[in-house]
Amino acid sequence: MNIHEYQAQSILANYGVPVPSGIVVDSLKEAMTAVTELGGRQWVVKAQIHAGGRGKAGGVKLANSPAEVEEHVKRILGKKLVTHQTGPEGKIVKKVYITKAIDIKKEYYLGMVLDRTSEMPVMIASSEGGVEIEEVASSAPEKIIKVRIDPLIGFRSFHARKLGYGLKLPKEQMKDFSQFAAKLYKVYREKDANLIEINPLVLQENGKFIALDAKIGFDDNALIRHPEILAMRDPDEEDPAELEAGHYGLSYVKLNGNVGCMVNGAGLAMSTMDIIKHEGGEPANFLDVGGTATAETVAKGFQIILRDKNVKSIFVNIFGGIVRCDRIANGILEAIKTTKVKIPIVVRLDGTNAEKAAQILQNASLENIIPAFNLADGSQKAVKAAKGELS
Ligand code: ADP
Ligand code: MG
């Protein structure tokens, strides 16, 4: 789960990490009150969306007067912002963060992420702050310093020194940097984050570090331990189909292909996607209707898959273990009737009562139902059907 910059900064502030003072607002009136409350002479108006690259896209604007704040808020709030991370459809900005402007001496990058290869969190720093880290990684990889942190040992001063020397920090800044990095590690561990990105980490004119921008992602499986973070969830930032699927106990992730997949069990769903790719197709989604697929979940699954207009065929690949295939077959017929599915549906049902199920589907003699006899047969047919090559 991801959160907004203003929320990430509030978490960091609770751990003693310096962040610019700011107030989040959703109206122009509130924005102007925020300016008075914050005081000072320069402010930065920042669009709050779950995507980076806001600065380049015009979503982060410096204001030298309250009148300029007003101008920027009018231009950003309620408008669509297209950054390289939002995709061409962009995102509507529903909140802006009014922050005090900071005197920037130098911008760095500091991040943390789980390194699955070494099975340890890794802290990443770069002297090239404010730029996409992926860009630095490809153009100047020597400017990226990484330290792996054994969770059993925790973050130690030698980790901080390695990063600090790599950044060529002057001696006077080492202590402040070291404390900053240690706090970041603490947030990562205690909040079950899987990503923290401070880009830029700013060295101010006064010689102190401050987290100018902040992005934190959390491990969904650990959210049960953090009701305070769950409360930060912003449904506006989530895919409506994924949200609805969650409501019905289905796990759905939209992808970019055209073969819709309806599968029971996450493992089978993954292998179904793999085999579709193997056959030269592209899955349109991951969808696990749950171990015990029922007529209702199958119907809901069809509805959700069909909302994606790219879908040209659906591959139903269900293994009947506890659930009997004949019931699923009836469920599929029910669902097709109620949701009026017109595109080809390739059905592979295997397991308990598979023969009965095949009979039921055959007797229904619906022309868009194509029976499949095993996984390879099913995926080949589904891929062909999506290409319009199945007669
Ligand atoms: P994004 O990464 O989405 O583009 P950032 O928060 O990193 O957004 O802002 C982009 C740039 O705007 C920063 O690199 C920094 O130069 C400037 N900036 C952002 N917030 C402030 C601030 N409070 N004071 C001064 N400059 C800022
Ligand atoms: Mg940034």
CSV table of C-alpha atoms and ligand atoms in Angstrom, one decimal:
chain,number,residue,atom,x,y,z
A,1,MET,CA,0.0,0.0,0.0
A,2,ASN,CA,1.2,3.5,-0.8
A,3,ILE,CA,0.5,6.8,0.9
A,4,HIS,CA,0.7,10.4,0.0
A,5,GLU,CA,3.8,12.6,0.6
A,6,TYR,CA,2.2,14.6,3.4
A,7,GLN,CA,1.3,11.4,5.2
A,8,ALA,CA,4.8,10.0,4.7
A,9,GLN,CA,6.3,13.2,6.1
A,10,SER,CA,4.1,13.0,9.1
A,11,ILE,CA,5.3,9.5,9.9
A,12,LEU,CA,8.9,10.6,9.4
A,13,ALA,CA,8.4,13.6,11.7
A,14,ASN,CA,7.1,11.3,14.4
A,15,TYR,CA,10.5,9.6,14.3
A,16,GLY,CA,12.3,12.8,14.6
A,17,VAL,CA,13.3,13.1,10.9
A,18,PRO,CA,13.3,16.7,9.8
A,19,VAL,CA,10.7,17.6,7.2
A,20,PRO,CA,9.4,20.9,5.9
A,21,SER,CA,6.4,22.2,7.8
A,22,GLY,CA,3.2,22.0,5.8
A,23,ILE,CA,-0.5,21.8,5.8
A,24,VAL,CA,-2.6,19.6,3.4
A,25,VAL,CA,-5.7,21.2,2.0
A,26,ASP,CA,-8.5,20.5,-0.5
A,27,SER,CA,-9.8,24.0,-1.2
A,28,LEU,CA,-8.4,27.4,-2.2
A,29,LYS,CA,-9.8,28.9,1.0
A,30,GLU,CA,-8.0,26.4,3.2
A,31,ALA,CA,-4.8,26.9,1.2
A,32,MET,CA,-4.8,30.7,2.0
A,33,THR,CA,-5.4,30.0,5.7
A,34,ALA,CA,-2.5,27.5,5.6
A,35,VAL,CA,-0.2,30.3,4.2
A,36,THR,CA,-1.1,32.5,7.1
A,37,GLU,CA,-0.7,29.7,9.6
A,38,LEU,CA,2.7,28.6,8.2
A,39,GLY,CA,4.1,32.1,8.0
A,40,GLY,CA,7.3,32.9,6.2
A,41,ARG,CA,7.8,34.5,2.8
A,42,GLN,CA,8.1,31.6,0.3
A,43,TRP,CA,6.0,28.5,0.0
A,44,VAL,CA,5.8,25.4,-2.3
A,45,VAL,CA,2.5,24.2,-3.5
A,46,LYS,CA,2.6,20.4,-4.1
A,47,ALA,CA,0.1,18.2,-5.8
A,48,GLN,CA,-0.7,15.1,-3.7
A,49,ILE,CA,-1.0,12.1,-5.9
A,50,HIS,CA,0.5,8.6,-5.6
A,51,ALA,CA,3.1,9.3,-8.4
A,52,GLY,CA,6.5,10.8,-8.7
A,53,GLY,CA,7.8,13.2,-11.3
A,54,ARG,CA,5.3,15.9,-10.2
A,55,GLY,CA,7.9,18.7,-10.3
A,56,LYS,CA,8.6,18.2,-14.0
A,57,ALA,CA,4.9,17.9,-14.8
A,58,GLY,CA,4.0,21.3,-13.1
A,59,GLY,CA,2.7,19.8,-9.9
A,60,VAL,CA,5.3,21.3,-7.6
A,61,LYS,CA,5.4,25.1,-7.7
A,62,LEU,CA,7.4,27.7,-5.7
A,63,ALA,CA,5.4,30.8,-4.6
A,64,ASN,CA,7.0,34.1,-3.6
A,65,SER,CA,3.8,35.6,-2.3
A,66,PRO,CA,0.3,34.5,-1.1
A,67,ALA,CA,-1.0,35.7,-4.5
A,68,GLU,CA,1.3,33.3,-6.2
A,69,VAL,CA,0.1,30.5,-3.9
A,70,GLU,CA,-3.4,31.3,-5.0
A,71,GLU,CA,-2.4,31.2,-8.6
A,72,HIS,CA,-0.7,27.8,-8.3
A,73,VAL,CA,-3.5,26.2,-6.3
A,74,LYS,CA,-6.0,27.3,-8.9
A,75,ARG,CA,-3.8,25.8,-11.6
A,76,ILE,CA,-3.2,22.5,-9.8
A,77,LEU,CA,-6.1,21.6,-7.5
A,78,GLY,CA,-8.9,19.7,-9.2
A,79,LYS,CA,-6.9,19.5,-12.4
A,80,LYS,CA,-5.5,16.5,-14.1
A,81,LEU,CA,-1.7,15.9,-13.6
A,82,VAL,CA,0.2,13.8,-16.1
A,83,THR,CA,3.6,12.6,-14.9
A,84,HIS,CA,5.8,9.9,-16.3
A,85,GLN,CA,4.5,7.7,-13.5
A,86,THR,CA,0.8,8.2,-13.9
A,87,GLY,CA,0.5,7.0,-17.5
A,88,PRO,CA,-1.1,9.2,-20.2
A,89,GLU,CA,-4.5,9.2,-18.5
A,90,GLY,CA,-3.0,11.2,-15.6
A,91,LYS,CA,-4.5,11.7,-12.2
A,92,ILE,CA,-6.9,14.3,-10.8
A,93,VAL,CA,-5.3,16.2,-7.9
A,94,LYS,CA,-7.8,16.2,-5.0
A,95,LYS,CA,-5.4,17.6,-2.4
A,96,VAL,CA,-2.5,20.0,-2.4
A,97,TYR,CA,0.2,20.3,0.3
A,98,ILE,CA,1.3,23.8,1.1
A,99,THR,CA,4.8,23.7,2.5
A,100,LYS,CA,7.4,26.2,3.6
A,101,ALA,CA,10.2,26.6,1.0
A,102,ILE,CA,13.6,25.4,2.0
A,103,ASP,CA,17.0,26.9,1.2
A,104,ILE,CA,18.6,24.2,-0.8
A,105,LYS,CA,22.4,23.9,-0.8
A,106,LYS,CA,22.6,20.4,-2.4
A,107,GLU,CA,20.1,17.7,-3.3
A,108,TYR,CA,20.9,14.0,-2.5
A,109,TYR,CA,19.0,10.7,-2.8
A,110,LEU,CA,18.4,8.4,0.0
A,111,GLY,CA,16.2,5.3,-0.2
A,112,MET,CA,15.5,1.9,1.3
A,113,VAL,CA,14.1,-1.2,-0.3
A,114,LEU,CA,14.0,-4.9,0.3
A,115,ASP,CA,16.7,-6.7,-1.7
A,116,ARG,CA,15.2,-10.0,-2.4
A,117,THR,CA,18.4,-11.6,-3.7
A,118,SER,CA,20.3,-11.0,-0.5
A,119,GLU,CA,17.1,-11.2,1.6
A,120,MET,CA,18.0,-8.0,3.4
A,121,PRO,CA,16.9,-4.4,3.3
A,122,VAL,CA,19.3,-2.3,1.4
A,123,MET,CA,19.9,1.4,1.9
A,124,ILE,CA,20.7,3.4,-1.3
A,125,ALA,CA,22.3,6.8,-1.5
A,126,SER,CA,23.4,9.0,-4.3
A,127,SER,CA,24.9,12.5,-4.7
A,128,GLU,CA,22.5,12.9,-7.7
A,129,GLY,CA,19.4,13.9,-5.9
A,130,GLY,CA,16.1,15.2,-7.4
A,131,VAL,CA,16.7,13.0,-10.5
A,132,GLU,CA,15.1,9.7,-11.2
A,133,ILE,CA,17.3,7.1,-9.5
A,134,GLU,CA,16.7,4.7,-12.4
A,135,GLU,CA,18.2,7.3,-14.7
A,136,VAL,CA,21.3,7.6,-12.5
A,137,ALA,CA,21.6,3.9,-12.3
A,138,SER,CA,21.8,3.6,-16.0
A,139,SER,CA,23.9,6.7,-16.8
A,140,ALA,CA,26.2,6.9,-13.8
A,141,PRO,CA,26.0,3.7,-11.8
A,142,GLU,CA,29.2,4.6,-9.9
A,143,LYS,CA,27.2,7.5,-8.3
A,144,ILE,CA,25.0,5.0,-6.5
A,145,ILE,CA,26.1,3.6,-3.1
A,146,LYS,CA,24.4,0.7,-1.6
A,147,VAL,CA,24.7,-1.0,1.8
A,148,ARG,CA,22.9,-4.1,2.8
A,149,ILE,CA,21.7,-4.2,6.4
A,150,ASP,CA,21.4,-7.5,8.2
A,151,PRO,CA,18.2,-7.2,10.1
A,152,LEU,CA,19.7,-9.2,13.0
A,153,ILE,CA,22.4,-6.6,13.4
A,154,GLY,CA,20.4,-3.5,12.5
A,155,PHE,CA,21.6,-0.2,11.2
A,156,ARG,CA,25.1,0.6,12.6
A,157,SER,CA,27.4,3.6,12.3
A,158,PHE,CA,29.6,1.7,9.8
A,159,HIS,CA,26.7,1.5,7.4
A,160,ALA,CA,26.2,5.3,7.7
A,161,ARG,CA,30.0,5.9,7.3
A,162,LYS,CA,30.1,3.8,4.1
A,163,LEU,CA,27.2,5.8,2.6
A,164,GLY,CA,28.5,9.1,3.8
A,165,TYR,CA,32.0,8.6,2.4
A,166,GLY,CA,30.5,7.4,-0.8
A,167,LEU,CA,28.5,10.7,-1.0
A,168,LYS,CA,31.7,12.6,-0.3
A,169,LEU,CA,30.0,14.4,2.6
A,170,PRO,CA,32.1,16.9,4.4
A,171,LYS,CA,33.2,15.7,7.9
A,172,GLU,CA,30.9,18.2,9.6
A,173,GLN,CA,27.8,16.6,8.0
A,174,MET,CA,28.6,13.0,8.9
A,175,LYS,CA,26.9,13.0,12.3
A,176,ASP,CA,23.7,14.6,11.1
A,177,PHE,CA,23.5,12.3,8.1
A,178,SER,CA,24.2,9.2,10.2
A,179,GLN,CA,21.3,10.1,12.6
A,180,PHE,CA,19.0,10.8,9.6
A,181,ALA,CA,19.8,7.4,8.1
A,182,ALA,CA,19.4,5.6,11.4
A,183,LYS,CA,15.9,7.1,11.8
A,184,LEU,CA,15.0,6.1,8.3
A,185,TYR,CA,15.9,2.5,9.0
A,186,LYS,CA,13.8,2.6,12.2
A,187,VAL,CA,10.8,3.7,10.3
A,188,TYR,CA,11.3,1.0,7.7
A,189,ARG,CA,11.5,-1.7,10.3
A,190,GLU,CA,8.9,-0.6,12.8
A,191,LYS,CA,6.3,0.3,10.2
A,192,ASP,CA,6.9,-2.8,8.0
A,193,ALA,CA,7.7,-0.6,5.0
A,194,ASN,CA,9.0,-2.2,1.8
A,195,LEU,CA,10.1,1.0,0.2
A,196,ILE,CA,11.2,4.4,1.5
A,197,GLU,CA,12.4,7.1,-0.9
A,198,ILE,CA,13.7,10.5,0.1
A,199,ASN,CA,14.3,12.3,-3.2
A,200,PRO,CA,15.6,14.8,-2.7
A,201,LEU,CA,17.3,14.6,0.6
A,202,VAL,CA,18.3,18.2,1.0
A,203,LEU,CA,21.4,19.6,2.7
A,204,GLN,CA,20.2,23.1,3.8
A,205,GLU,CA,22.3,26.3,3.9
A,206,ASN,CA,22.4,25.8,7.7
A,207,GLY,CA,24.2,22.5,7.3
A,208,LYS,CA,21.3,20.3,8.3
A,209,PHE,CA,19.6,17.5,6.3
A,210,ILE,CA,15.9,17.6,5.6
A,211,ALA,CA,13.5,15.2,3.8
A,212,LEU,CA,12.1,17.4,1.1
A,213,ASP,CA,10.1,14.7,-0.6
A,214,ALA,CA,9.0,11.4,0.9
A,215,LYS,CA,7.5,8.2,-0.5
A,216,ILE,CA,6.7,5.2,1.6
A,217,GLY,CA,5.3,1.9,0.5
A,218,PHE,CA,4.1,-0.8,3.0
A,219,ASP,CA,4.0,-4.5,3.0
A,220,ASP,CA,0.3,-5.3,2.6
A,221,ASN,CA,0.6,-8.5,4.6
A,222,ALA,CA,1.7,-6.6,7.6
A,223,LEU,CA,-1.0,-3.9,7.5
A,224,ILE,CA,-2.9,-5.9,10.0
A,225,ARG,CA,-0.3,-4.7,12.6
A,226,HIS,CA,-0.7,-1.1,11.6
A,227,PRO,CA,-4.3,0.3,11.8
A,228,GLU,CA,-2.8,3.8,11.8
A,229,ILE,CA,-1.4,3.2,8.4
A,230,LEU,CA,-4.4,1.4,7.0
A,231,ALA,CA,-6.3,4.6,8.0
A,232,MET,CA,-4.2,6.5,5.5
A,233,ARG,CA,-5.5,4.5,2.6
A,234,ASP,CA,-6.8,6.8,-0.2
A,235,PRO,CA,-9.4,4.9,-2.3
A,236,ASP,CA,-9.2,7.7,-4.9
A,237,GLU,CA,-5.7,6.4,-5.7
A,238,GLU,CA,-6.6,2.8,-6.2
A,239,ASP,CA,-7.9,1.0,-9.2
A,240,PRO,CA,-11.7,0.8,-8.8
A,241,ALA,CA,-11.9,-2.7,-10.2
A,242,GLU,CA,-9.2,-3.9,-7.9
A,243,LEU,CA,-11.0,-2.3,-5.0
A,244,GLU,CA,-14.3,-3.9,-5.9
A,245,ALA,CA,-12.7,-7.3,-6.4
A,246,GLY,CA,-11.3,-7.0,-2.9
A,247,HIS,CA,-14.8,-6.4,-1.6
A,248,TYR,CA,-15.9,-9.8,-2.9
A,249,GLY,CA,-12.8,-11.6,-1.7
A,250,LEU,CA,-11.3,-11.9,-5.2
A,251,SER,CA,-7.7,-11.0,-5.8
A,252,TYR,CA,-7.6,-9.0,-9.1
A,253,VAL,CA,-4.7,-7.2,-10.7
A,254,LYS,CA,-5.2,-5.5,-14.0
A,255,LEU,CA,-2.6,-6.0,-16.6
A,256,ASN,CA,-2.2,-4.8,-20.2
A,257,GLY,CA,-2.9,-7.9,-22.3
A,258,ASN,CA,-6.1,-9.1,-24.0
A,259,VAL,CA,-6.6,-12.6,-22.6
A,260,GLY,CA,-8.8,-12.4,-19.4
A,261,CYS,CA,-8.0,-15.0,-16.8
A,262,MET,CA,-10.3,-16.5,-14.3
A,263,VAL,CA,-8.6,-19.0,-12.0
A,264,ASN,CA,-8.9,-20.5,-8.6
A,265,GLY,CA,-5.9,-20.3,-6.4
A,266,ALA,CA,-3.0,-17.9,-6.7
A,267,GLY,CA,-0.5,-20.6,-7.8
A,268,LEU,CA,-2.7,-21.8,-10.6
A,269,ALA,CA,-3.4,-18.1,-11.6
A,270,MET,CA,0.4,-17.5,-11.8
A,271,SER,CA,1.0,-20.5,-14.0
A,272,THR,CA,-2.0,-19.7,-16.2
A,273,MET,CA,-0.5,-16.3,-16.9
A,274,ASP,CA,2.9,-17.9,-17.6
A,275,ILE,CA,1.5,-20.4,-20.0
A,276,ILE,CA,-0.5,-17.7,-21.8
A,277,LYS,CA,2.7,-15.8,-22.4
A,278,HIS,CA,4.4,-19.0,-23.4
A,279,GLU,CA,1.8,-19.4,-26.1
A,280,GLY,CA,2.5,-15.9,-27.4
A,281,GLY,CA,-0.4,-14.2,-25.7
A,282,GLU,CA,-0.6,-11.5,-23.1
A,283,PRO,CA,-2.7,-11.9,-20.0
A,284,ALA,CA,-5.2,-9.0,-19.3
A,285,ASN,CA,-5.2,-9.7,-15.6
A,286,PHE,CA,-4.4,-11.8,-12.6
A,287,LEU,CA,-7.6,-13.1,-11.0
A,288,ASP,CA,-7.9,-15.5,-8.2
A,289,VAL,CA,-11.5,-16.2,-7.5
A,290,GLY,CA,-10.5,-18.0,-4.3
A,291,GLY,CA,-10.0,-21.7,-3.4
A,292,THR,CA,-13.7,-22.3,-3.3
A,293,ALA,CA,-15.0,-20.8,-6.5
A,294,THR,CA,-18.8,-20.4,-6.4
A,295,ALA,CA,-21.4,-19.3,-9.0
A,296,GLU,CA,-21.4,-15.9,-7.3
A,297,THR,CA,-17.6,-15.4,-7.3
A,298,VAL,CA,-17.5,-16.6,-10.9
A,299,ALA,CA,-20.2,-14.1,-12.0
A,300,LYS,CA,-18.4,-11.3,-10.2
A,301,GLY,CA,-15.2,-12.4,-11.8
A,302,PHE,CA,-16.7,-12.1,-15.3
A,303,GLN,CA,-18.1,-8.6,-14.5
A,304,ILE,CA,-14.7,-7.4,-13.3
A,305,ILE,CA,-12.8,-8.9,-16.2
A,306,LEU,CA,-15.2,-7.5,-18.8
A,307,ARG,CA,-14.9,-4.0,-17.5
A,308,ASP,CA,-11.5,-4.0,-19.2
A,309,LYS,CA,-12.3,-3.2,-22.8
A,310,ASN,CA,-9.0,-4.7,-24.0
A,311,VAL,CA,-10.2,-8.2,-23.1
A,312,LYS,CA,-10.8,-10.2,-26.3
A,313,SER,CA,-11.2,-13.7,-24.8
A,314,ILE,CA,-11.5,-15.2,-21.3
A,315,PHE,CA,-9.7,-18.3,-20.2
A,316,VAL,CA,-11.5,-20.0,-17.3
A,317,ASN,CA,-9.1,-22.4,-15.7
A,318,ILE,CA,-10.5,-23.9,-12.5
A,319,PHE,CA,-9.4,-26.9,-10.6
A,320,GLY,CA,-12.3,-28.6,-8.7
A,321,GLY,CA,-10.8,-30.0,-5.5
A,322,ILE,CA,-13.2,-29.2,-2.7
A,323,VAL,CA,-15.6,-27.5,-5.2
A,324,ARG,CA,-17.1,-29.8,-7.7
A,325,CYS,CA,-16.7,-29.0,-11.4
A,326,ASP,CA,-20.3,-29.6,-12.2
A,327,ARG,CA,-21.3,-26.8,-9.8
A,328,ILE,CA,-18.7,-24.5,-11.4
A,329,ALA,CA,-20.0,-25.3,-14.8
A,330,ASN,CA,-23.6,-24.3,-13.8
A,331,GLY,CA,-22.1,-21.2,-12.2
A,332,ILE,CA,-20.4,-20.3,-15.4
A,333,LEU,CA,-23.6,-20.7,-17.4
A,334,GLU,CA,-25.5,-18.6,-14.8
A,335,ALA,CA,-22.8,-16.0,-15.0
A,336,ILE,CA,-22.8,-15.8,-18.8
A,337,LYS,CA,-26.5,-15.4,-18.8
A,338,THR,CA,-26.6,-12.6,-16.3
A,339,THR,CA,-23.5,-10.7,-17.5
A,340,LYS,CA,-24.2,-11.3,-21.2
A,341,VAL,CA,-20.7,-12.3,-22.1
A,342,LYS,CA,-20.2,-12.1,-25.9
A,343,ILE,CA,-16.5,-12.8,-26.3
A,344,PRO,CA,-15.1,-16.4,-26.6
A,345,ILE,CA,-14.7,-18.2,-23.3
A,346,VAL,CA,-12.4,-21.1,-23.1
A,347,VAL,CA,-13.2,-23.3,-20.2
A,348,ARG,CA,-11.0,-25.9,-18.7
A,349,LEU,CA,-12.4,-27.6,-15.6
A,350,ASP,CA,-10.5,-30.4,-14.1
A,351,GLY,CA,-10.8,-32.4,-10.9
A,352,THR,CA,-13.9,-33.7,-9.2
A,353,ASN,CA,-16.8,-34.4,-11.6
A,354,ALA,CA,-14.9,-32.9,-14.6
A,355,GLU,CA,-16.8,-35.2,-17.0
A,356,LYS,CA,-20.1,-34.1,-15.7
A,357,ALA,CA,-19.1,-30.5,-16.0
A,358,ALA,CA,-18.0,-31.0,-19.7
A,359,GLN,CA,-21.4,-32.6,-20.3
A,360,ILE,CA,-23.3,-29.6,-18.8
A,361,LEU,CA,-21.3,-27.1,-20.9
A,362,GLN,CA,-21.8,-29.2,-24.0
A,363,ASN,CA,-25.6,-29.5,-23.4
A,364,ALA,CA,-25.9,-25.7,-23.0
A,365,SER,CA,-24.6,-25.4,-26.6
A,366,LEU,CA,-23.6,-21.8,-26.2
A,367,GLU,CA,-21.5,-20.9,-29.2
A,368,ASN,CA,-19.0,-18.7,-27.4
A,369,ILE,CA,-18.1,-21.5,-24.9
A,370,ILE,CA,-15.1,-23.4,-26.1
A,371,PRO,CA,-14.2,-26.5,-24.0
A,372,ALA,CA,-10.5,-27.2,-23.3
A,373,PHE,CA,-9.1,-30.5,-22.2
A,374,ASN,CA,-6.0,-29.5,-20.4
A,375,LEU,CA,-3.9,-26.5,-19.6
A,376,ALA,CA,-1.9,-26.4,-22.8
A,377,ASP,CA,-5.0,-26.9,-25.0
A,378,GLY,CA,-6.9,-24.2,-23.0
A,379,SER,CA,-4.2,-21.6,-23.2
A,380,GLN,CA,-3.6,-22.2,-26.9
A,381,LYS,CA,-7.3,-21.8,-27.6
A,382,ALA,CA,-7.6,-18.7,-25.4
A,383,VAL,CA,-4.6,-17.0,-27.1
A,384,LYS,CA,-5.9,-17.8,-30.6
A,385,ALA,CA,-9.4,-16.7,-29.7
A,386,ALA,CA,-8.0,-13.3,-28.5
A,387,LYS,CA,-6.3,-12.9,-31.9
A,388,GLY,CA,-9.6,-13.8,-33.6
A,389,GLU,CA,-7.9,-16.9,-35.1
A,390,LEU,CA,-10.2,-19.5,-33.6
A,391,SER,CA,-13.1,-20.5,-35.8
B,1,ADP,P1,8.6,15.1,-7.4
B,1,ADP,O1,9.6,14.1,-7.0
B,1,ADP,O2,7.2,14.4,-7.5
B,1,ADP,O3,8.9,15.9,-8.6
B,1,ADP,P2,9.5,16.8,-5.2
B,1,ADP,O4,8.8,16.9,-3.9
B,1,ADP,O5,10.7,16.0,-5.2
B,1,ADP,O6,8.4,16.2,-6.2
B,1,ADP,O7,9.8,18.2,-5.7
B,1,ADP,C1,10.5,18.5,-6.9
B,1,ADP,C2,11.5,19.6,-6.7
B,1,ADP,O8,10.9,20.7,-6.2
B,1,ADP,C3,12.6,19.2,-5.7
B,1,ADP,O9,13.6,18.4,-6.2
B,1,ADP,C4,13.0,20.5,-5.1
B,1,ADP,O10,14.0,21.1,-6.0
B,1,ADP,C5,11.8,21.4,-5.3
B,1,ADP,N1,11.0,21.4,-4.0
B,1,ADP,C6,10.1,20.6,-3.5
B,1,ADP,N2,9.7,21.0,-2.3
B,1,ADP,C7,10.4,22.1,-1.9
B,1,ADP,C8,10.4,22.9,-0.8
B,1,ADP,N3,9.6,22.7,0.3
B,1,ADP,N4,11.3,23.9,-0.8
B,1,ADP,C9,12.1,24.2,-1.8
B,1,ADP,N5,12.1,23.4,-3.0
B,1,ADP,C10,11.3,22.4,-3.0
B,2,MG,MG,10.9,13.9,-5.5
